[in-house]
mmCIF file with all atom_site columns, C-alpha atoms in Angstrom:
data_model
loop_
_atom_site.group_PDB
_atom_site.id
_atom_site.type_symbol
_atom_site.label_atom_id
_atom_site.label_alt_id
_atom_site.label_comp_id
_atom_site.label_asym_id
_atom_site.label_entity_id
_atom_site.label_seq_id
_atom_site.pdbx_PDB_ins_code
_atom_site.Cartn_x
_atom_site.Cartn_y
_atom_site.Cartn_z
_atom_site.occupancy
_atom_site.B_iso_or_equiv
_atom_site.pdbx_formal_charge
_atom_site.auth_seq_id
_atom_site.auth_comp_id
_atom_site.auth_asym_id
_atom_site.auth_atom_id
_atom_site.pdbx_PDB_model_num
ATOM 1   C CA . LYS A 1 1   ? 0.217   -0.069 0.170  1.00 0.00 ? 85  LYS A CA 1
ATOM 2   C CA . ALA A 1 2   ? 1.302   2.957  -1.247 1.00 0.00 ? 86  ALA A CA 1
ATOM 3   C CA . GLY A 1 3   ? 2.272   6.026  1.812  1.00 0.00 ? 87  GLY A CA 1
ATOM 4   C CA . VAL A 1 4   ? 1.798   9.142  2.065  1.00 0.00 ? 88  VAL A CA 1
ATOM 5   C CA . THR A 1 5   ? 2.317   11.707 -1.003 1.00 0.00 ? 89  THR A CA 1
ATOM 6   C CA . GLN A 1 6   ? 3.390   15.144 -0.838 1.00 0.00 ? 90  GLN A CA 1
ATOM 7   C CA . THR A 1 7   ? 3.682   17.612 -3.196 1.00 0.00 ? 91  THR A CA 1
ATOM 8   C CA . PRO A 1 8   ? 5.764   19.721 -3.993 1.00 0.00 ? 92  PRO A CA 1
ATOM 9   C CA . ARG A 1 9   ? 8.479   18.242 -2.331 1.00 0.00 ? 93  ARG A CA 1
ATOM 10  C CA . TYR A 1 10  ? 10.536  21.529 -2.511 1.00 0.00 ? 94  TYR A CA 1
ATOM 11  C CA . LEU A 1 11  ? 9.153   25.468 -3.001 1.00 0.00 ? 95  LEU A CA 1
ATOM 12  C CA . ILE A 1 12  ? 10.394  28.877 -3.023 1.00 0.00 ? 96  ILE A CA 1
ATOM 13  C CA . LYS A 1 13  ? 8.963   31.693 -2.765 1.00 0.00 ? 97  LYS A CA 1
ATOM 14  C CA . THR A 1 14  ? 9.278   35.262 -1.753 1.00 0.00 ? 98  THR A CA 1
ATOM 15  C CA . ARG A 1 15  ? 6.981   37.669 1.008  1.00 0.00 ? 99  ARG A CA 1
ATOM 16  C CA . GLY A 1 16  ? 3.810   38.294 0.523  1.00 0.00 ? 100 GLY A CA 1
ATOM 17  C CA . GLN A 1 17  ? 2.697   35.454 -2.348 1.00 0.00 ? 101 GLN A CA 1
ATOM 18  C CA . GLN A 1 18  ? 0.628   32.771 -0.874 1.00 0.00 ? 102 GLN A CA 1
ATOM 19  C CA . VAL A 1 19  ? 1.428   28.896 -1.655 1.00 0.00 ? 103 VAL A CA 1
ATOM 20  C CA . THR A 1 20  ? -0.540  25.626 -1.598 1.00 0.00 ? 104 THR A CA 1
ATOM 21  C CA . LEU A 1 21  ? 0.290   22.021 -0.927 1.00 0.00 ? 105 LEU A CA 1
ATOM 22  C CA . SER A 1 22  ? -1.083  18.465 -1.596 1.00 0.00 ? 106 SER A CA 1
ATOM 23  C CA . CYS A 1 23  ? -1.370  15.965 0.554  1.00 0.00 ? 107 CYS A CA 1
ATOM 24  C CA . SER A 1 24  ? -2.576  12.261 -0.376 1.00 0.00 ? 108 SER A CA 1
ATOM 25  C CA . PRO A 1 25  ? -3.581  10.125 2.511  1.00 0.00 ? 109 PRO A CA 1
ATOM 26  C CA . ILE A 1 26  ? -2.552  6.209  2.907  1.00 0.00 ? 110 ILE A CA 1
ATOM 27  C CA . SER A 1 27  ? -5.494  4.673  0.911  1.00 0.00 ? 111 SER A CA 1
ATOM 28  C CA . GLY A 1 28  ? -8.914  4.319  3.165  1.00 0.00 ? 112 GLY A CA 1
ATOM 29  C CA . HIS A 1 29  ? -7.157  6.726  5.960  1.00 0.00 ? 113 HIS A CA 1
ATOM 30  C CA . ARG A 1 30  ? -10.239 9.603  6.953  1.00 0.00 ? 114 ARG A CA 1
ATOM 31  C CA . SER A 1 31  ? -8.286  11.343 9.016  1.00 0.00 ? 115 SER A CA 1
ATOM 32  C CA . VAL A 1 32  ? -4.802  13.880 7.463  1.00 0.00 ? 116 VAL A CA 1
ATOM 33  C CA . SER A 1 33  ? -3.362  16.527 9.482  1.00 0.00 ? 117 SER A CA 1
ATOM 34  C CA . TRP A 1 34  ? -0.716  19.252 8.764  1.00 0.00 ? 118 TRP A CA 1
ATOM 35  C CA . TYR A 1 35  ? 2.184   20.109 11.509 1.00 0.00 ? 119 TYR A CA 1
ATOM 36  C CA . GLN A 1 36  ? 4.964   23.007 10.322 1.00 0.00 ? 120 GLN A CA 1
ATOM 37  C CA . GLN A 1 37  ? 8.606   21.470 11.495 1.00 0.00 ? 121 GLN A CA 1
ATOM 38  C CA . THR A 1 38  ? 11.433  24.506 12.285 1.00 0.00 ? 122 THR A CA 1
ATOM 39  C CA . PRO A 1 39  ? 14.777  24.417 13.729 1.00 0.00 ? 123 PRO A CA 1
ATOM 40  C CA . GLY A 1 40  ? 13.358  26.748 16.642 1.00 0.00 ? 124 GLY A CA 1
ATOM 41  C CA . GLN A 1 41  ? 10.279  25.800 17.307 1.00 0.00 ? 125 GLN A CA 1
ATOM 42  C CA . GLY A 1 42  ? 10.151  22.006 16.453 1.00 0.00 ? 126 GLY A CA 1
ATOM 43  C CA . LEU A 1 43  ? 6.822   20.889 15.343 1.00 0.00 ? 127 LEU A CA 1
ATOM 44  C CA . GLN A 1 44  ? 3.747   22.504 15.768 1.00 0.00 ? 128 GLN A CA 1
ATOM 45  C CA . PHE A 1 45  ? 0.092   20.586 14.919 1.00 0.00 ? 129 PHE A CA 1
ATOM 46  C CA . LEU A 1 46  ? -1.053  22.844 12.317 1.00 0.00 ? 130 LEU A CA 1
ATOM 47  C CA . PHE A 1 47  ? -4.997  21.561 12.006 1.00 0.00 ? 131 PHE A CA 1
ATOM 48  C CA . GLU A 1 48  ? -6.682  18.424 10.951 1.00 0.00 ? 132 GLU A CA 1
ATOM 49  C CA . TYR A 1 49  ? -9.627  17.300 8.729  1.00 0.00 ? 133 TYR A CA 1
ATOM 50  C CA . PHE A 1 50  ? -11.936 14.094 8.823  1.00 0.00 ? 134 PHE A CA 1
ATOM 51  C CA . SER A 1 51  ? -14.608 13.556 6.356  1.00 0.00 ? 135 SER A CA 1
ATOM 52  C CA . GLU A 1 52  ? -14.052 17.090 4.654  1.00 0.00 ? 136 GLU A CA 1
ATOM 53  C CA . THR A 1 53  ? -14.666 19.045 8.149  1.00 0.00 ? 137 THR A CA 1
ATOM 54  C CA . GLN A 1 54  ? -11.495 20.761 9.998  1.00 0.00 ? 138 GLN A CA 1
ATOM 55  C CA . ARG A 1 55  ? -11.831 19.182 13.468 1.00 0.00 ? 139 ARG A CA 1
ATOM 56  C CA . ASN A 1 56  ? -8.884  20.380 14.745 1.00 0.00 ? 140 ASN A CA 1
ATOM 57  C CA . LYS A 1 57  ? -6.777  23.582 14.982 1.00 0.00 ? 141 LYS A CA 1
ATOM 58  C CA . GLY A 1 58  ? -3.639  24.489 16.581 1.00 0.00 ? 142 GLY A CA 1
ATOM 59  C CA . ASN A 1 59  ? -2.336  28.066 17.197 1.00 0.00 ? 143 ASN A CA 1
ATOM 60  C CA . PHE A 1 60  ? -1.486  29.470 13.895 1.00 0.00 ? 144 PHE A CA 1
ATOM 61  C CA . PRO A 1 61  ? -2.570  32.618 12.285 1.00 0.00 ? 145 PRO A CA 1
ATOM 62  C CA . GLY A 1 62  ? -5.485  32.568 10.115 1.00 0.00 ? 146 GLY A CA 1
ATOM 63  C CA . ARG A 1 63  ? -3.340  32.750 7.578  1.00 0.00 ? 147 ARG A CA 1
ATOM 64  C CA . PHE A 1 64  ? -3.129  28.995 7.353  1.00 0.00 ? 148 PHE A CA 1
ATOM 65  C CA . SER A 1 65  ? -5.812  27.369 5.887  1.00 0.00 ? 149 SER A CA 1
ATOM 66  C CA . GLY A 1 66  ? -6.901  24.524 4.691  1.00 0.00 ? 150 GLY A CA 1
ATOM 67  C CA . ARG A 1 67  ? -9.608  21.698 2.814  1.00 0.00 ? 151 ARG A CA 1
ATOM 68  C CA . GLN A 1 68  ? -10.018 18.185 2.416  1.00 0.00 ? 152 GLN A CA 1
ATOM 69  C CA . PHE A 1 69  ? -11.866 17.038 -0.387 1.00 0.00 ? 153 PHE A CA 1
ATOM 70  C CA . SER A 1 70  ? -13.971 13.822 -1.134 1.00 0.00 ? 154 SER A CA 1
ATOM 71  C CA . ASN A 1 71  ? -11.586 11.521 -1.834 1.00 0.00 ? 155 ASN A CA 1
ATOM 72  C CA . SER A 1 72  ? -9.463  12.345 1.677  1.00 0.00 ? 156 SER A CA 1
ATOM 73  C CA . ARG A 1 73  ? -6.809  14.592 -0.291 1.00 0.00 ? 157 ARG A CA 1
ATOM 74  C CA . SER A 1 74  ? -5.939  17.887 1.209  1.00 0.00 ? 158 SER A CA 1
ATOM 75  C CA . GLU A 1 75  ? -4.435  20.554 0.977  1.00 0.00 ? 159 GLU A CA 1
ATOM 76  C CA . MET A 1 76  ? -2.656  23.210 2.931  1.00 0.00 ? 160 MET A CA 1
ATOM 77  C CA . ASN A 1 77  ? -2.768  27.152 1.994  1.00 0.00 ? 161 ASN A CA 1
ATOM 78  C CA . VAL A 1 78  ? -0.973  29.964 3.483  1.00 0.00 ? 162 VAL A CA 1
ATOM 79  C CA . SER A 1 79  ? -1.257  33.205 2.444  1.00 0.00 ? 163 SER A CA 1
ATOM 80  C CA . THR A 1 80  ? 0.749   36.719 2.509  1.00 0.00 ? 164 THR A CA 1
ATOM 81  C CA . LEU A 1 81  ? 3.672   34.683 3.189  1.00 0.00 ? 165 LEU A CA 1
ATOM 82  C CA . GLU A 1 82  ? 6.530   35.883 5.869  1.00 0.00 ? 166 GLU A CA 1
ATOM 83  C CA . LEU A 1 83  ? 10.083  34.998 6.214  1.00 0.00 ? 167 LEU A CA 1
ATOM 84  C CA . GLY A 1 84  ? 8.885   32.723 9.351  1.00 0.00 ? 168 GLY A CA 1
ATOM 85  C CA . ASP A 1 85  ? 6.957   30.785 7.466  1.00 0.00 ? 169 ASP A CA 1
ATOM 86  C CA . SER A 1 86  ? 10.175  29.028 6.339  1.00 0.00 ? 170 SER A CA 1
ATOM 87  C CA . ALA A 1 87  ? 9.515   25.443 7.136  1.00 0.00 ? 171 ALA A CA 1
ATOM 88  C CA . LEU A 1 88  ? 9.179   21.333 6.576  1.00 0.00 ? 172 LEU A CA 1
ATOM 89  C CA . TYR A 1 89  ? 5.463   21.585 6.296  1.00 0.00 ? 173 TYR A CA 1
ATOM 90  C CA . LEU A 1 90  ? 4.107   17.810 7.393  1.00 0.00 ? 174 LEU A CA 1
ATOM 91  C CA . CYS A 1 91  ? 1.120   15.371 6.539  1.00 0.00 ? 175 CYS A CA 1
ATOM 92  C CA . ALA A 1 92  ? -0.039  12.836 8.499  1.00 0.00 ? 176 ALA A CA 1
ATOM 93  C CA . SER A 1 93  ? -3.266  10.232 7.843  1.00 0.00 ? 177 SER A CA 1
ATOM 94  C CA . SER A 1 94  ? -4.894  8.064  9.691  1.00 0.00 ? 178 SER A CA 1
ATOM 95  C CA . LEU A 1 95  ? -7.568  5.634  9.509  1.00 0.00 ? 179 LEU A CA 1
ATOM 96  C CA . ALA A 1 96  ? -10.025 7.765  11.608 1.00 0.00 ? 180 ALA A CA 1
ATOM 97  C CA . LEU A 1 97  ? -9.785  10.936 13.992 1.00 0.00 ? 181 LEU A CA 1
ATOM 98  C CA . ALA A 1 98  ? -6.013  11.120 15.060 1.00 0.00 ? 182 ALA A CA 1
ATOM 99  C CA . GLY A 1 99  ? -6.814  10.979 18.868 1.00 0.00 ? 183 GLY A CA 1
ATOM 100 C CA . SER A 1 100 ? -7.331  7.372  18.811 1.00 0.00 ? 184 SER A CA 1
ATOM 101 C CA . GLU A 1 101 ? -5.407  6.067  15.682 1.00 0.00 ? 185 GLU A CA 1
ATOM 102 C CA . THR A 1 102 ? -1.924  6.192  14.841 1.00 0.00 ? 186 THR A CA 1
ATOM 103 C CA . GLN A 1 103 ? -0.416  8.725  12.468 1.00 0.00 ? 187 GLN A CA 1
ATOM 104 C CA . TYR A 1 104 ? 1.725   7.967  9.608  1.00 0.00 ? 188 TYR A CA 1
ATOM 105 C CA . PHE A 1 105 ? 3.631   10.447 7.665  1.00 0.00 ? 189 PHE A CA 1
ATOM 106 C CA . GLY A 1 106 ? 4.676   11.918 4.646  1.00 0.00 ? 190 GLY A CA 1
ATOM 107 C CA . PRO A 1 107 ? 8.089   12.847 3.158  1.00 0.00 ? 191 PRO A CA 1
ATOM 108 C CA . GLY A 1 108 ? 7.201   16.403 3.746  1.00 0.00 ? 192 GLY A CA 1
ATOM 109 C CA . THR A 1 109 ? 7.282   19.616 1.394  1.00 0.00 ? 193 THR A CA 1
ATOM 110 C CA . ARG A 1 110 ? 10.478  22.073 2.309  1.00 0.00 ? 194 ARG A CA 1
ATOM 111 C CA . LEU A 1 111 ? 9.133   25.844 2.018  1.00 0.00 ? 195 LEU A CA 1
ATOM 112 C CA . LEU A 1 112 ? 11.375  28.807 1.748  1.00 0.00 ? 196 LEU A CA 1
ATOM 113 C CA . VAL A 1 113 ? 10.133  32.317 1.669  1.00 0.00 ? 197 VAL A CA 1
ATOM 114 C CA . LEU A 1 114 ? 12.411  34.809 0.618  1.00 0.00 ? 198 LEU A CA 1
ATOM 115 C CA . ALA B 2 1   ? -1.092  21.385 29.249 1.00 0.00 ? 293 ALA B CA 1
ATOM 116 C CA . GLN B 2 2   ? 0.113   18.329 27.956 1.00 0.00 ? 294 GLN B CA 1
ATOM 117 C CA . SER B 2 3   ? 3.695   18.346 26.923 1.00 0.00 ? 295 SER B CA 1
ATOM 118 C CA . VAL B 2 4   ? 6.718   15.866 26.222 1.00 0.00 ? 296 VAL B CA 1
ATOM 119 C CA . THR B 2 5   ? 10.051  16.549 27.571 1.00 0.00 ? 297 THR B CA 1
ATOM 120 C CA . GLN B 2 6   ? 13.877  14.695 25.837 1.00 0.00 ? 298 GLN B CA 1
ATOM 121 C CA . PRO B 2 7   ? 16.483  15.614 27.539 1.00 0.00 ? 299 PRO B CA 1
ATOM 122 C CA . ASP B 2 8   ? 19.336  14.999 25.412 1.00 0.00 ? 300 ASP B CA 1
ATOM 123 C CA . ILE B 2 9   ? 19.261  17.283 22.323 1.00 0.00 ? 301 ILE B CA 1
ATOM 124 C CA . HIS B 2 10  ? 22.414  14.899 20.875 1.00 0.00 ? 302 HIS B CA 1
ATOM 125 C CA . ILE B 2 11  ? 23.719  11.503 21.535 1.00 0.00 ? 303 ILE B CA 1
ATOM 126 C CA . THR B 2 12  ? 27.111  10.134 20.327 1.00 0.00 ? 304 THR B CA 1
ATOM 127 C CA . VAL B 2 13  ? 27.497  6.168  20.504 1.00 0.00 ? 305 VAL B CA 1
ATOM 128 C CA . SER B 2 14  ? 29.846  4.266  18.720 1.00 0.00 ? 306 SER B CA 1
ATOM 129 C CA . GLU B 2 15  ? 28.464  1.350  16.879 1.00 0.00 ? 307 GLU B CA 1
ATOM 130 C CA . GLY B 2 16  ? 27.605  -1.652 18.450 1.00 0.00 ? 308 GLY B CA 1
ATOM 131 C CA . ALA B 2 17  ? 27.207  -0.073 21.793 1.00 0.00 ? 309 ALA B CA 1
ATOM 132 C CA . SER B 2 18  ? 23.707  0.147  23.228 1.00 0.00 ? 310 SER B CA 1
ATOM 133 C CA . LEU B 2 19  ? 21.270  3.299  23.409 1.00 0.00 ? 311 LEU B CA 1
ATOM 134 C CA . GLU B 2 20  ? 18.791  4.342  25.512 1.00 0.00 ? 312 GLU B CA 1
ATOM 135 C CA . LEU B 2 21  ? 17.103  7.534  24.252 1.00 0.00 ? 313 LEU B CA 1
ATOM 136 C CA . ARG B 2 22  ? 15.609  9.691  27.361 1.00 0.00 ? 314 ARG B CA 1
ATOM 137 C CA . CYS B 2 23  ? 11.371  10.469 27.047 1.00 0.00 ? 315 CYS B CA 1
ATOM 138 C CA . ASN B 2 24  ? 9.109   12.406 29.780 1.00 0.00 ? 316 ASN B CA 1
ATOM 139 C CA . TYR B 2 25  ? 5.543   13.439 29.131 1.00 0.00 ? 317 TYR B CA 1
ATOM 140 C CA . SER B 2 26  ? 3.154   15.144 30.982 1.00 0.00 ? 318 SER B CA 1
ATOM 141 C CA . TYR B 2 27  ? -0.570  13.648 31.178 1.00 0.00 ? 319 TYR B CA 1
ATOM 142 C CA . GLY B 2 28  ? -2.901  12.708 34.191 1.00 0.00 ? 320 GLY B CA 1
ATOM 143 C CA . ALA B 2 29  ? -4.264  9.502  32.500 1.00 0.00 ? 321 ALA B CA 1
ATOM 144 C CA . THR B 2 30  ? -2.472  6.700  30.220 1.00 0.00 ? 322 THR B CA 1
ATOM 145 C CA . PRO B 2 31  ? -1.051  8.271  27.367 1.00 0.00 ? 323 PRO B CA 1
ATOM 146 C CA . TYR B 2 32  ? -0.769  7.292  23.949 1.00 0.00 ? 324 TYR B CA 1
ATOM 147 C CA . LEU B 2 33  ? 2.919   7.438  23.439 1.00 0.00 ? 325 LEU B CA 1
ATOM 148 C CA . PHE B 2 34  ? 4.502   7.075  20.270 1.00 0.00 ? 326 PHE B CA 1
ATOM 149 C CA . TRP B 2 35  ? 8.155   7.485  18.534 1.00 0.00 ? 327 TRP B CA 1
ATOM 150 C CA . TYR B 2 36  ? 9.095   8.422  15.370 1.00 0.00 ? 328 TYR B CA 1
ATOM 151 C CA . VAL B 2 37  ? 12.453  8.720  13.600 1.00 0.00 ? 329 VAL B CA 1
ATOM 152 C CA . GLN B 2 38  ? 13.630  11.016 10.493 1.00 0.00 ? 330 GLN B CA 1
ATOM 153 C CA . SER B 2 39  ? 16.599  10.889 8.185  1.00 0.00 ? 331 SER B CA 1
ATOM 154 C CA . PRO B 2 40  ? 17.755  14.161 7.137  1.00 0.00 ? 332 PRO B CA 1
ATOM 155 C CA . GLY B 2 41  ? 15.247  15.293 4.846  1.00 0.00 ? 333 GLY B CA 1
ATOM 156 C CA . GLN B 2 42  ? 12.742  13.011 5.091  1.00 0.00 ? 334 GLN B CA 1
ATOM 157 C CA . GLY B 2 43  ? 9.403   12.781 7.168  1.00 0.00 ? 335 GLY B CA 1
ATOM 158 C CA . LEU B 2 44  ? 8.767   10.484 10.294 1.00 0.00 ? 336 LEU B CA 1
ATOM 159 C CA . GLN B 2 45  ? 8.979   7.101  10.005 1.00 0.00 ? 337 GLN B CA 1
ATOM 160 C CA . LEU B 2 46  ? 6.911   5.165  13.171 1.00 0.00 ? 338 LEU B CA 1
ATOM 161 C CA . LEU B 2 47  ? 9.302   3.265  15.229 1.00 0.00 ? 339 LEU B CA 1
ATOM 162 C CA . LEU B 2 48  ? 6.822   2.283  17.446 1.00 0.00 ? 340 LEU B CA 1
ATOM 163 C CA . LYS B 2 49  ? 3.394   3.340  19.663 1.00 0.00 ? 341 LYS B CA 1
ATOM 164 C CA . TYR B 2 50  ? 2.486   2.068  23.509 1.00 0.00 ? 342 TYR B CA 1
ATOM 165 C CA . PHE B 2 51  ? -1.603  2.283  23.702 1.00 0.00 ? 343 PHE B CA 1
ATOM 166 C CA . SER B 2 52  ? -2.214  -0.097 26.947 1.00 0.00 ? 344 SER B CA 1
ATOM 167 C CA . GLY B 2 53  ? -1.298  -3.112 28.025 1.00 0.00 ? 345 GLY B CA 1
ATOM 168 C CA . ASP B 2 54  ? 2.161   -4.346 28.341 1.00 0.00 ? 346 ASP B CA 1
ATOM 169 C CA . THR B 2 55  ? 4.401   -1.493 29.359 1.00 0.00 ? 347 THR B CA 1
ATOM 170 C CA . LEU B 2 56  ? 7.358   -3.065 26.838 1.00 0.00 ? 348 LEU B CA 1
ATOM 171 C CA . VAL B 2 57  ? 6.748   -2.232 23.177 1.00 0.00 ? 349 VAL B CA 1
ATOM 172 C CA . GLN B 2 58  ? 8.574   -3.992 20.198 1.00 0.00 ? 350 GLN B CA 1
ATOM 173 C CA . GLY B 2 59  ? 8.990   -1.707 17.181 1.00 0.00 ? 351 GLY B CA 1
ATOM 174 C CA . ILE B 2 60  ? 10.964  -1.942 14.288 1.00 0.00 ? 352 ILE B CA 1
ATOM 175 C CA . LYS B 2 61  ? 14.621  -2.164 13.469 1.00 0.00 ? 353 LYS B CA 1
ATOM 176 C CA . GLY B 2 62  ? 15.014  -3.984 16.695 1.00 0.00 ? 354 GLY B CA 1
ATOM 177 C CA . PHE B 2 63  ? 13.858  -0.484 18.770 1.00 0.00 ? 355 PHE B CA 1
ATOM 178 C CA . GLU B 2 64  ? 12.178  -1.567 21.871 1.00 0.00 ? 356 GLU B CA 1
ATOM 179 C CA . ALA B 2 65  ? 10.530  1.083  24.882 1.00 0.00 ? 357 ALA B CA 1
ATOM 180 C CA . GLU B 2 66  ? 9.239   0.902  28.017 1.00 0.00 ? 358 GLU B CA 1
ATOM 181 C CA . PHE B 2 67  ? 6.285   2.756  29.873 1.00 0.00 ? 359 PHE B CA 1
ATOM 182 C CA . LYS B 2 68  ? 6.890   3.478  33.537 1.00 0.00 ? 360 LYS B CA 1
ATOM 183 C CA . ARG B 2 69  ? 4.169   5.211  35.108 1.00 0.00 ? 361 ARG B CA 1
ATOM 184 C CA . SER B 2 70  ? 5.699   6.062  38.295 1.00 0.00 ? 362 SER B CA 1
ATOM 185 C CA . GLN B 2 71  ? 7.979   8.162  36.392 1.00 0.00 ? 363 GLN B CA 1
ATOM 186 C CA . SER B 2 72  ? 6.117   9.040  33.477 1.00 0.00 ? 364 SER B CA 1
ATOM 187 C CA . SER B 2 73  ? 8.978   8.094  31.138 1.00 0.00 ? 365 SER B CA 1
ATOM 188 C CA . PHE B 2 74  ? 8.499   6.299  27.822 1.00 0.00 ? 366 PHE B CA 1
ATOM 189 C CA . ASN B 2 75  ? 12.215  5.577  26.907 1.00 0.00 ? 367 ASN B CA 1
ATOM 190 C CA . LEU B 2 76  ? 13.560  3.918  23.645 1.00 0.00 ? 368 LEU B CA 1
ATOM 191 C CA . ARG B 2 77  ? 16.338  1.298  23.449 1.00 0.00 ? 369 ARG B CA 1
ATOM 192 C CA . LYS B 2 78  ? 18.275  -0.150 21.415 1.00 0.00 ? 370 LYS B CA 1
ATOM 193 C CA . PRO B 2 79  ? 20.581  -3.134 22.512 1.00 0.00 ? 371 PRO B CA 1
ATOM 194 C CA . SER B 2 80  ? 23.556  -2.454 19.615 1.00 0.00 ? 372 SER B CA 1
ATOM 195 C CA . VAL B 2 81  ? 23.678  0.485  17.649 1.00 0.00 ? 373 VAL B CA 1
ATOM 196 C CA . HIS B 2 82  ? 24.299  0.533  13.449 1.00 0.00 ? 374 HIS B CA 1
ATOM 197 C CA . TRP B 2 83  ? 25.396  3.538  11.701 1.00 0.00 ? 375 TRP B CA 1
ATOM 198 C CA . SER B 2 84  ? 22.363  3.428  9.876  1.00 0.00 ? 376 SER B CA 1
ATOM 199 C CA . ASP B 2 85  ? 20.210  4.575  13.271 1.00 0.00 ? 377 ASP B CA 1
ATOM 200 C CA . ALA B 2 86  ? 21.927  7.682  13.096 1.00 0.00 ? 378 ALA B CA 1
ATOM 201 C CA . ALA B 2 87  ? 18.705  10.213 12.586 1.00 0.00 ? 379 ALA B CA 1
ATOM 202 C CA . GLU B 2 88  ? 17.166  12.205 14.624 1.00 0.00 ? 380 GLU B CA 1
ATOM 203 C CA . TYR B 2 89  ? 14.435  10.813 17.273 1.00 0.00 ? 381 TYR B CA 1
ATOM 204 C CA . PHE B 2 90  ? 11.166  12.159 18.263 1.00 0.00 ? 382 PHE B CA 1
ATOM 205 C CA . CYS B 2 91  ? 8.754   11.138 21.429 1.00 0.00 ? 383 CYS B CA 1
ATOM 206 C CA . ALA B 2 92  ? 5.110   12.464 20.973 1.00 0.00 ? 384 ALA B CA 1
ATOM 207 C CA . VAL B 2 93  ? 2.090   12.151 23.232 1.00 0.00 ? 385 VAL B CA 1
ATOM 208 C CA . VAL B 2 94  ? -1.455  12.577 21.426 1.00 0.00 ? 386 VAL B CA 1
ATOM 209 C CA . ASN B 2 95  ? -2.877  15.632 23.193 1.00 0.00 ? 387 ASN B CA 1
ATOM 210 C CA . TYR B 2 96  ? -6.421  14.792 24.970 1.00 0.00 ? 388 TYR B CA 1
ATOM 211 C CA . GLY B 2 97  ? -6.840  18.780 26.054 1.00 0.00 ? 389 GLY B CA 1
ATOM 212 C CA . GLY B 2 98  ? -10.236 20.270 24.906 1.00 0.00 ? 390 GLY B CA 1
ATOM 213 C CA . SER B 2 99  ? -10.807 17.173 22.920 1.00 0.00 ? 391 SER B CA 1
ATOM 214 C CA . GLN B 2 100 ? -7.852  17.829 20.479 1.00 0.00 ? 392 GLN B CA 1
ATOM 215 C CA . GLY B 2 101 ? -6.355  14.443 19.193 1.00 0.00 ? 393 GLY B CA 1
ATOM 216 C CA . ASN B 2 102 ? -3.334  15.672 17.822 1.00 0.00 ? 394 ASN B CA 1
ATOM 217 C CA . LEU B 2 103 ? 0.195   15.173 18.279 1.00 0.00 ? 395 LEU B CA 1
ATOM 218 C CA . ILE B 2 104 ? 2.477   16.962 20.624 1.00 0.00 ? 396 ILE B CA 1
ATOM 219 C CA . PHE B 2 105 ? 6.151   16.158 20.271 1.00 0.00 ? 397 PHE B CA 1
ATOM 220 C CA . GLY B 2 106 ? 9.160   16.818 22.210 1.00 0.00 ? 398 GLY B CA 1
ATOM 221 C CA . LYS B 2 107 ? 12.486  18.654 20.644 1.00 0.00 ? 399 LYS B CA 1
ATOM 222 C CA . GLY B 2 108 ? 14.335  15.410 19.588 1.00 0.00 ? 400 GLY B CA 1
ATOM 223 C CA . THR B 2 109 ? 17.177  13.627 20.030 1.00 0.00 ? 401 THR B CA 1
ATOM 224 C CA . LYS B 2 110 ? 19.840  13.783 17.807 1.00 0.00 ? 402 LYS B CA 1
ATOM 225 C CA . LEU B 2 111 ? 21.666  10.794 17.245 1.00 0.00 ? 403 LEU B CA 1
ATOM 226 C CA . SER B 2 112 ? 25.355  10.356 15.850 1.00 0.00 ? 404 SER B CA 1
ATOM 227 C CA . VAL B 2 113 ? 26.890  6.974  15.694 1.00 0.00 ? 405 VAL B CA 1
ATOM 228 C CA . LYS B 2 114 ? 31.104  6.659  15.485 1.00 0.00 ? 406 LYS B CA 1
ATOM 229 C CA . PRO B 2 115 ? 32.136  3.981  13.697 1.00 0.00 ? 407 PRO B CA 1
#
């Protein structure tokens, strides 16, 4: 069974632009969670989607948003990019809501904001 | 609020030596605990997990971890380290504050392996 896939793997943007990242979960998994990883803050939870609804949200500004499609694929959008948004963005999928299920991570999308 | 502490930022061991990576958590009830490993430029790979039951958990790549409620710990061990184990290791706990369910991660322990 294929693992979690994320596209693109690398991205360079400039301040003020917006970006959309994509995540395809493991087949059959219905929950997708997003995390941001930076050297300073470590791994931080962004949000979780289950059945096309945001179920859970971390402490990030409204510039960070996401959505989930009927096939469980998810996208994450960051508007008005700031230098501090440079990070590795990781997507994780689980069979059901993440609280009671194991999360499996993708390879991540590395975003560099110049 | 729940938290995870990995006291060691960087550990160096010789190939063939034993390894123990420390993880302490804060949570009142029985936590769901995980260890993940991350190689440079890669995502997180699940090593093992603890939900309930036997407190000694076996994982992939020869790793094991022991849940000790009295010490609020979930230390990762391996009897003999291989050069390919060099990576960063993350301990995580499921966040049950406010019906959340996301993972709370420690800051990670970077493992270097000497030949």
